[in-house]
Coordinates of C-alpha atoms in Angstrom, one line a residue:
X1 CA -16.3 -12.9 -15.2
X2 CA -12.3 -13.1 -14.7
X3 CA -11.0 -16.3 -12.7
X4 CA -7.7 -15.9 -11.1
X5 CA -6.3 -19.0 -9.6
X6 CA -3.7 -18.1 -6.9
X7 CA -1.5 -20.2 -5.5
X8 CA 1.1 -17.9 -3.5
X9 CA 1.3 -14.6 -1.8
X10 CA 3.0 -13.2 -4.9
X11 CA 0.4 -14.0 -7.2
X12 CA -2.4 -13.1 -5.4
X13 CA -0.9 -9.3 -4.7
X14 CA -0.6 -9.2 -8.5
X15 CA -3.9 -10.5 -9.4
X16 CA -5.3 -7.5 -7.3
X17 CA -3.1 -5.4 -9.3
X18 CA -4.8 -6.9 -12.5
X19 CA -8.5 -6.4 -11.1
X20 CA -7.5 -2.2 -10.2
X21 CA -6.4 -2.3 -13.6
X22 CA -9.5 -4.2 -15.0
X23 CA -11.9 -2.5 -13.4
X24 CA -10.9 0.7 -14.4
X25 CA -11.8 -0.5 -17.9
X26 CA -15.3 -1.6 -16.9
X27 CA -16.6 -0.6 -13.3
X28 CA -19.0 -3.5 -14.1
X29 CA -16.7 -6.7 -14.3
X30 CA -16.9 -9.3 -11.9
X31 CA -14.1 -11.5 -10.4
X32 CA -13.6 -14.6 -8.9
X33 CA -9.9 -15.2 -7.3
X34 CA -9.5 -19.5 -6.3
X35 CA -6.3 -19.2 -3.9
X36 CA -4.4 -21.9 -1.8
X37 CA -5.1 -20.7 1.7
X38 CA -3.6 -17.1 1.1
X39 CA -4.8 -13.8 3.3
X40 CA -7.0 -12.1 1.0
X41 CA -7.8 -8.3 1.5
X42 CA -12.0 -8.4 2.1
X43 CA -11.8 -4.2 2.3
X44 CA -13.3 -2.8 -0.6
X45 CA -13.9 -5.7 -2.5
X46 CA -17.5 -6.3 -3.3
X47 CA -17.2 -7.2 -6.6
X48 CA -14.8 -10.3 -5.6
X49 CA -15.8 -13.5 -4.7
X50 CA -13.4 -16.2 -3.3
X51 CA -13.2 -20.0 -3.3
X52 CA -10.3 -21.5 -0.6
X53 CA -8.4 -24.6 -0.8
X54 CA -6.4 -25.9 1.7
X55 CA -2.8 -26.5 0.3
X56 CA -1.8 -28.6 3.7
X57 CA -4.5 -31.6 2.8
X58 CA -3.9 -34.9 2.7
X59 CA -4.3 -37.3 -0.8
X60 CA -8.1 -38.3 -0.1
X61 CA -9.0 -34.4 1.2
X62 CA -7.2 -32.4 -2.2
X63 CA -9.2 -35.4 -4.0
X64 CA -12.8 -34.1 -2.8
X65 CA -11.5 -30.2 -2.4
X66 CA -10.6 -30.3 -6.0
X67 CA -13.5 -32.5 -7.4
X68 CA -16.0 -29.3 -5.3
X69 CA -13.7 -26.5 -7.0
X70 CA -13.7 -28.0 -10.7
X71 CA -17.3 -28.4 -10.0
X72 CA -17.9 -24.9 -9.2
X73 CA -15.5 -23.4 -11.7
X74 CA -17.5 -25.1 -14.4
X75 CA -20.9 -23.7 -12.9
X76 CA -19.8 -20.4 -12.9
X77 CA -17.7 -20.2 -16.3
X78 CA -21.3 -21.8 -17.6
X79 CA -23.4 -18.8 -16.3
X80 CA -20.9 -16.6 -17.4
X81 CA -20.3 -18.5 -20.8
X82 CA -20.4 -15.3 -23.3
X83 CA -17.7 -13.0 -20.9
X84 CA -14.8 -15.3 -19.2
X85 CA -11.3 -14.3 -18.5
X86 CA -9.6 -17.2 -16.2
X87 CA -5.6 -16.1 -15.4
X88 CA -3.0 -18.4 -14.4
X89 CA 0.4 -17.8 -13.4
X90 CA 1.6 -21.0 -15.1
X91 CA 0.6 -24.6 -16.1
X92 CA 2.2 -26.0 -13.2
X93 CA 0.1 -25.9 -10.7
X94 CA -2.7 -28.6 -10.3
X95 CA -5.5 -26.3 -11.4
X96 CA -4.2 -24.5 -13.9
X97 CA -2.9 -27.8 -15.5
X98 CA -6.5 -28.7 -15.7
X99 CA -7.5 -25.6 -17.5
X100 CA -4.7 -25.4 -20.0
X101 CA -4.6 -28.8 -21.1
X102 CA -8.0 -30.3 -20.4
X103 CA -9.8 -29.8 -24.2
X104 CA -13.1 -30.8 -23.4
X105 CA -13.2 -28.6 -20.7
X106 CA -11.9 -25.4 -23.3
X107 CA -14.1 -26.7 -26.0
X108 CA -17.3 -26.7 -24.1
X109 CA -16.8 -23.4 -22.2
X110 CA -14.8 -21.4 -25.0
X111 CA -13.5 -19.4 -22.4
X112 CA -10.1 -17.0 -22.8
X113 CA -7.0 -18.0 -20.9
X114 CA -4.3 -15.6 -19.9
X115 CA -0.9 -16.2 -18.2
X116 CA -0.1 -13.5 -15.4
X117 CA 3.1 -12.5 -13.8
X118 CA 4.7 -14.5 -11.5
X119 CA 8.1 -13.3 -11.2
X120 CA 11.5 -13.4 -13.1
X121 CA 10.6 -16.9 -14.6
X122 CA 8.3 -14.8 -17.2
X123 CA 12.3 -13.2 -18.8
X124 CA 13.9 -16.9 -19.9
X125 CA 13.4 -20.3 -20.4
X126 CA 12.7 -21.6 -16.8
X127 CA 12.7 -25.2 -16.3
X128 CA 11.0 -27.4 -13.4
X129 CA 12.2 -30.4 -12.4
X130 CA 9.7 -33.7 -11.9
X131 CA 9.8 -33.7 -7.6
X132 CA 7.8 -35.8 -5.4
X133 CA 4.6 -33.1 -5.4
X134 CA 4.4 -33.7 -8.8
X135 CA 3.0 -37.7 -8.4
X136 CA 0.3 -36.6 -5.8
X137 CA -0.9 -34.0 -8.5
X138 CA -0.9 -37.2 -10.6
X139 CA -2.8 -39.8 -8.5
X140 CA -5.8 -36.6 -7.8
X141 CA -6.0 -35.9 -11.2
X142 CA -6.8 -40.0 -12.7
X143 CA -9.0 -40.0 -9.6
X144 CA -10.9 -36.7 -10.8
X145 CA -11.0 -38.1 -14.2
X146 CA -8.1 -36.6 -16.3
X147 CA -4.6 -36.5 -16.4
X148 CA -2.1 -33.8 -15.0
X149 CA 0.8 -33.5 -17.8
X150 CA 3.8 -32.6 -16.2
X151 CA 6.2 -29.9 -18.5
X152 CA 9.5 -28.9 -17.5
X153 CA 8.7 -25.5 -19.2
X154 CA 5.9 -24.6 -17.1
X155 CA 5.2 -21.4 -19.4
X156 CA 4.2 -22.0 -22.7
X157 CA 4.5 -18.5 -23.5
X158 CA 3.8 -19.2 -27.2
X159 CA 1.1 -21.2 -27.3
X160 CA -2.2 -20.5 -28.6
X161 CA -4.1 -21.7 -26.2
X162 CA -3.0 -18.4 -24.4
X163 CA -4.8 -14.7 -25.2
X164 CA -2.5 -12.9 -23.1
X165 CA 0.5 -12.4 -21.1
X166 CA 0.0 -9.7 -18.7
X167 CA 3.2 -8.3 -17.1
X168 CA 4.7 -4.9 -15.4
X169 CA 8.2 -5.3 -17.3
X170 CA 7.0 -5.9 -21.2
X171 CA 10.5 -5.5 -22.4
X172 CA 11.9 -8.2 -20.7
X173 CA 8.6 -10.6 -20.3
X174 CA 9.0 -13.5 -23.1
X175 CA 5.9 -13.9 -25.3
X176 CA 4.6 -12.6 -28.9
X177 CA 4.6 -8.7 -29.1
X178 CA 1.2 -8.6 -29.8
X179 CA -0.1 -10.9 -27.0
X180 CA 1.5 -9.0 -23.9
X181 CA -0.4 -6.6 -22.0
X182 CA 1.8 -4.0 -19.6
X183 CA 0.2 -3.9 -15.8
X184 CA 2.8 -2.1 -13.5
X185 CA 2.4 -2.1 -10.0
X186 CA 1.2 0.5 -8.6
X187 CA 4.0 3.3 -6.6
X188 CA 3.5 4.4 -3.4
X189 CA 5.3 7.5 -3.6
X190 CA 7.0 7.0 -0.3
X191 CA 10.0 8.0 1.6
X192 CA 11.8 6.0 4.3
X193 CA 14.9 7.3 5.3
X194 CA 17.7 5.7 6.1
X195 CA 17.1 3.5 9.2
X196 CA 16.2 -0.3 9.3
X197 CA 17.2 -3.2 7.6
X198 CA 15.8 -5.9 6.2
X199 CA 16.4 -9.6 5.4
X200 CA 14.9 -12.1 3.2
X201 CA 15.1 -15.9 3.7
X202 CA 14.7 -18.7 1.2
X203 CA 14.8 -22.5 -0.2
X204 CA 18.6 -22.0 -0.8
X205 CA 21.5 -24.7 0.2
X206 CA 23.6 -21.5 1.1
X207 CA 21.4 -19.8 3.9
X208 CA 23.5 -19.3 6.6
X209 CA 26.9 -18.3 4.5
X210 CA 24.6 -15.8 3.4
X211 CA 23.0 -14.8 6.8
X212 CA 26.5 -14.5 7.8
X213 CA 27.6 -12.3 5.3
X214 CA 24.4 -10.0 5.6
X215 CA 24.9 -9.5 9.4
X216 CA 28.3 -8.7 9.3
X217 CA 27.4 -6.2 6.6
X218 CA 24.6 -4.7 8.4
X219 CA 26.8 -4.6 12.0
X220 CA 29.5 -2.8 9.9
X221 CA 26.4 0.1 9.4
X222 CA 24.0 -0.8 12.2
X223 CA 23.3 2.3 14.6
X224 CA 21.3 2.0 17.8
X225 CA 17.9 3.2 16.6
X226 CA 18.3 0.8 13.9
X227 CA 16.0 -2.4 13.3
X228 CA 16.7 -5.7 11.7
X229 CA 13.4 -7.4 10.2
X230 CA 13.3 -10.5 9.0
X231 CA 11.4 -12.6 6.9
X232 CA 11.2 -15.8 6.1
X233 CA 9.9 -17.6 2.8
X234 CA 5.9 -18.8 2.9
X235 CA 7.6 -22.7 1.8
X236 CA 9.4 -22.7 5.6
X237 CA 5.6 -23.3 6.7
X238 CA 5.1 -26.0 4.0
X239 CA 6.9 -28.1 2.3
X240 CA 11.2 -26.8 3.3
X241 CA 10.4 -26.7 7.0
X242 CA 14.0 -27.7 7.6
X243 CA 15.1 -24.4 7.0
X244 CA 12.2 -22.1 9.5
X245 CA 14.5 -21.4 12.2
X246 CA 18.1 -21.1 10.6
X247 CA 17.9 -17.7 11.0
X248 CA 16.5 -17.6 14.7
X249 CA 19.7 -20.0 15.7
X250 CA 21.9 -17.9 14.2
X251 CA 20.5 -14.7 15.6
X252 CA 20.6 -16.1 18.9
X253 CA 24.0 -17.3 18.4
X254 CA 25.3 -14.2 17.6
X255 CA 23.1 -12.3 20.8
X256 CA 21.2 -10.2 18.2
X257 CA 17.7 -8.8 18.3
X258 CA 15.6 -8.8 15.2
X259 CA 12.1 -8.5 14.6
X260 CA 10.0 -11.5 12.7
X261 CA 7.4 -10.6 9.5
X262 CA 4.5 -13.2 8.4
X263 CA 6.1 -15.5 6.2
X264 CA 2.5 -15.7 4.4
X265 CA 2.2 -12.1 3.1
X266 CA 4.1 -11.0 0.0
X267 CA 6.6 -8.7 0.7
X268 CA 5.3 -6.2 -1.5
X269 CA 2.4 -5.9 1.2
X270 CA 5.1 -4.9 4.1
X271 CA 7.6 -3.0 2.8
X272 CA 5.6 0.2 4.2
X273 CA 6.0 -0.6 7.7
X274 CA 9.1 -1.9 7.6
X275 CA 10.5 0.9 5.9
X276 CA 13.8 -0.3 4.5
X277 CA 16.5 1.3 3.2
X278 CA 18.4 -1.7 2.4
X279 CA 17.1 -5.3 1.7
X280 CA 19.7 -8.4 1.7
X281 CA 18.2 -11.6 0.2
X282 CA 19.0 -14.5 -1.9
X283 CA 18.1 -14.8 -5.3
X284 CA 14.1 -13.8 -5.6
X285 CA 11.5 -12.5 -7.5
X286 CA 10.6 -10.1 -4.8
X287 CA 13.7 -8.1 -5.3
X288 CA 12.9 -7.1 -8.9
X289 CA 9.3 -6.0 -7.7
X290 CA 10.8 -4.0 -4.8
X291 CA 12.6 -2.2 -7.6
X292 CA 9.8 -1.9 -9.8
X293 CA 7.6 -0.5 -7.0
X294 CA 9.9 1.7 -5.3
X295 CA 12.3 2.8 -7.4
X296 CA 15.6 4.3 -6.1
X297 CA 14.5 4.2 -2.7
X298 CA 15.3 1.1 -1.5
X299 CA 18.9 -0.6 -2.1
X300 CA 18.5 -4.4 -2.5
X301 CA 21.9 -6.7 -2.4
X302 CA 21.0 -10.3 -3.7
X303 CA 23.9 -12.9 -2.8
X304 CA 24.1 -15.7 -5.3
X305 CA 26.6 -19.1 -4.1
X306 CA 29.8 -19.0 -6.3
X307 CA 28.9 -22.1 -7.9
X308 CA 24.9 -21.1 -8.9
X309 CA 24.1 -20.4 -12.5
X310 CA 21.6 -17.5 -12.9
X311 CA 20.4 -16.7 -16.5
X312 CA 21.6 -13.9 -18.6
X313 CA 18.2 -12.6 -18.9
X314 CA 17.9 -12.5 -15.3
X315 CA 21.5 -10.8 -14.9
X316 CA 20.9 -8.2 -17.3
X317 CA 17.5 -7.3 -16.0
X318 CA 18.5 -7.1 -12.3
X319 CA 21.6 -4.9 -13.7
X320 CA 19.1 -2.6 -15.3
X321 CA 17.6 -1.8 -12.1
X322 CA 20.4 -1.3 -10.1
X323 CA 20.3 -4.8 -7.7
X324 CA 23.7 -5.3 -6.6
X325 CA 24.7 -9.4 -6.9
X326 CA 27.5 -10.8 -4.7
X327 CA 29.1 -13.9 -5.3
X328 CA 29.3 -15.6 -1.8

């Protein structure tokens, strides 16, 4: 049995990147994928089972959620006790907190634990800083009988307590040699031409200077046929509300039509209809995996703010792949 525990679009378009790649190995594994209210993909899955929580609950609600999903994640690892895999993207989240650092709970089950890709945090030293989320994840835990540790370096990447580190960019993933495992994602092979454009919102304190800049770069290129998409980010719907209909003001402002994508599918999941031939965004994961994915076919711009500090390791990877950053 191999647990993934999703939290984000992202990471749950990965995980089904993992279980292709698994079950190549062993047309007989099973899988369970534990996700925060994320669109999963029922088509051709039979051998995937699914357990939903609801990310939006309240205190008393992600109390009994939790205390039903430890229940049945124990169940199942115990049926399952000579042949479990579980995969988390990082100790961050309230789950996978509980399965990294919860000994009794590794001791009794002896089950492996894996870290999988999440995005550019996995090539340096990320660091998370202690927010207001992070007390709620508290006050659950002590109710459900343990305590979730909050690390400002959400990924241990050399702790033992991990197998492996499965990534699609082993060069650049941090980790021991020996522990990471190369995944890549699969390529589509397609070819878009040289028509719409599309732009990525985010969580960033410069979002309109770089709306601005975007649209006046895309106007200087824009034909008739061509289309603006936009996206927003899946946290607009959540917790960074404030920043949902920036874009939409500013389009209306400016008397421009655009079209709107779900904010709750990963990127990677609509790039073939969209059909870009140019992405602008702010600083994201998604941009690396666009790369990885499509290669040369897409041109991605990322705009940084003048004053933000981006790791070298990030710098020299998206250089390697040909993302263009400008300083706005």
């Amino acid at each position: 049995m191999n647990i993934f525990i999703c939290q984000t679009p992202f990471q749950l378009f990965y995980a089904y990147e993992l279980i292709n790649y698994l079950t190549k190995r062993s047309e007989n594994k099973r899988f369970l994928i534990i996700h925060s209210s994320l669109k999963v993909n029922t088509k051709n899955t039979k051998n995937i089972d699914y357990i939903r929580v609801d990310n939006t609950a309240k205190l008393v609600k992600s109390f009994f959620q939790l205390k039903k999903v430890i229940g049945a994640l124990k169940e199942i690892v115990k049926e399952n006790q000579s042949d479990v895999s579980i995969f988390i993207p990082h100790i961050g989240g309230l789950l996978a907190n509980y399965i990294y650092f919860n000994n009794k709970f590794r001791k009794t089950f002896k089950c492996e634990v894996n870290f999988f890709y999440e995005g550019v945090l996995y090539f340096y030293d990320y660091k998370e800083r202690f927010k207001k989320y992070h007390f709620k994840r508290i006050a659950i835990s002590l109710f459900l009988g343990f305590l979730y540790r909050y690390k400002e370096t959400i990924l241990p990447y050399e702790s033992d307590k991990i197998s492996y580190i499965y990534t699609p960019l082993r060069k650049f993933t941090k980790g021991k040699e020996r522990k990471k495992i190369e995944v890549q994602f699969n390529n589509s092979g397609s070819s878009f031409g040289k028509e719409n454009f599309l732009i990525l919102g985010g969580p960033v304190s410069y979002l309109k200077e770089f709306y601005n800049a975007s649209i006046q770069e895309i106007t200087t290129m824009k034909k008739e046929n061509n289309i603006i998409y936009y996206k927003g980010h899946a946290s607009f719907n959540t917790h960074n509300p404030y920043y949902k209909e920036v874009f939409s003001e500013y389009m209306k402002e400016l008397d421009l039509g655009y079209e709107e994508l779900d904010s709750n599918m990963p990127i990677e999941l609509l790039i073939e209809k969209v059909k870009p031939f140019k992405i602008f965004s702010y600083y994201s994961s998604a941009l690396l995996n666009i790369k990885l994915i499509y290669k040369d076919e897409i041109d991605v711009v990322c705009y940084l703010n003048s004053k933000e500090e981006v790791s070298s390791n990030i710098l020299d990877v998206f250089e390697h792949y040909d993302i263009d950053i400008i300083r706005i």
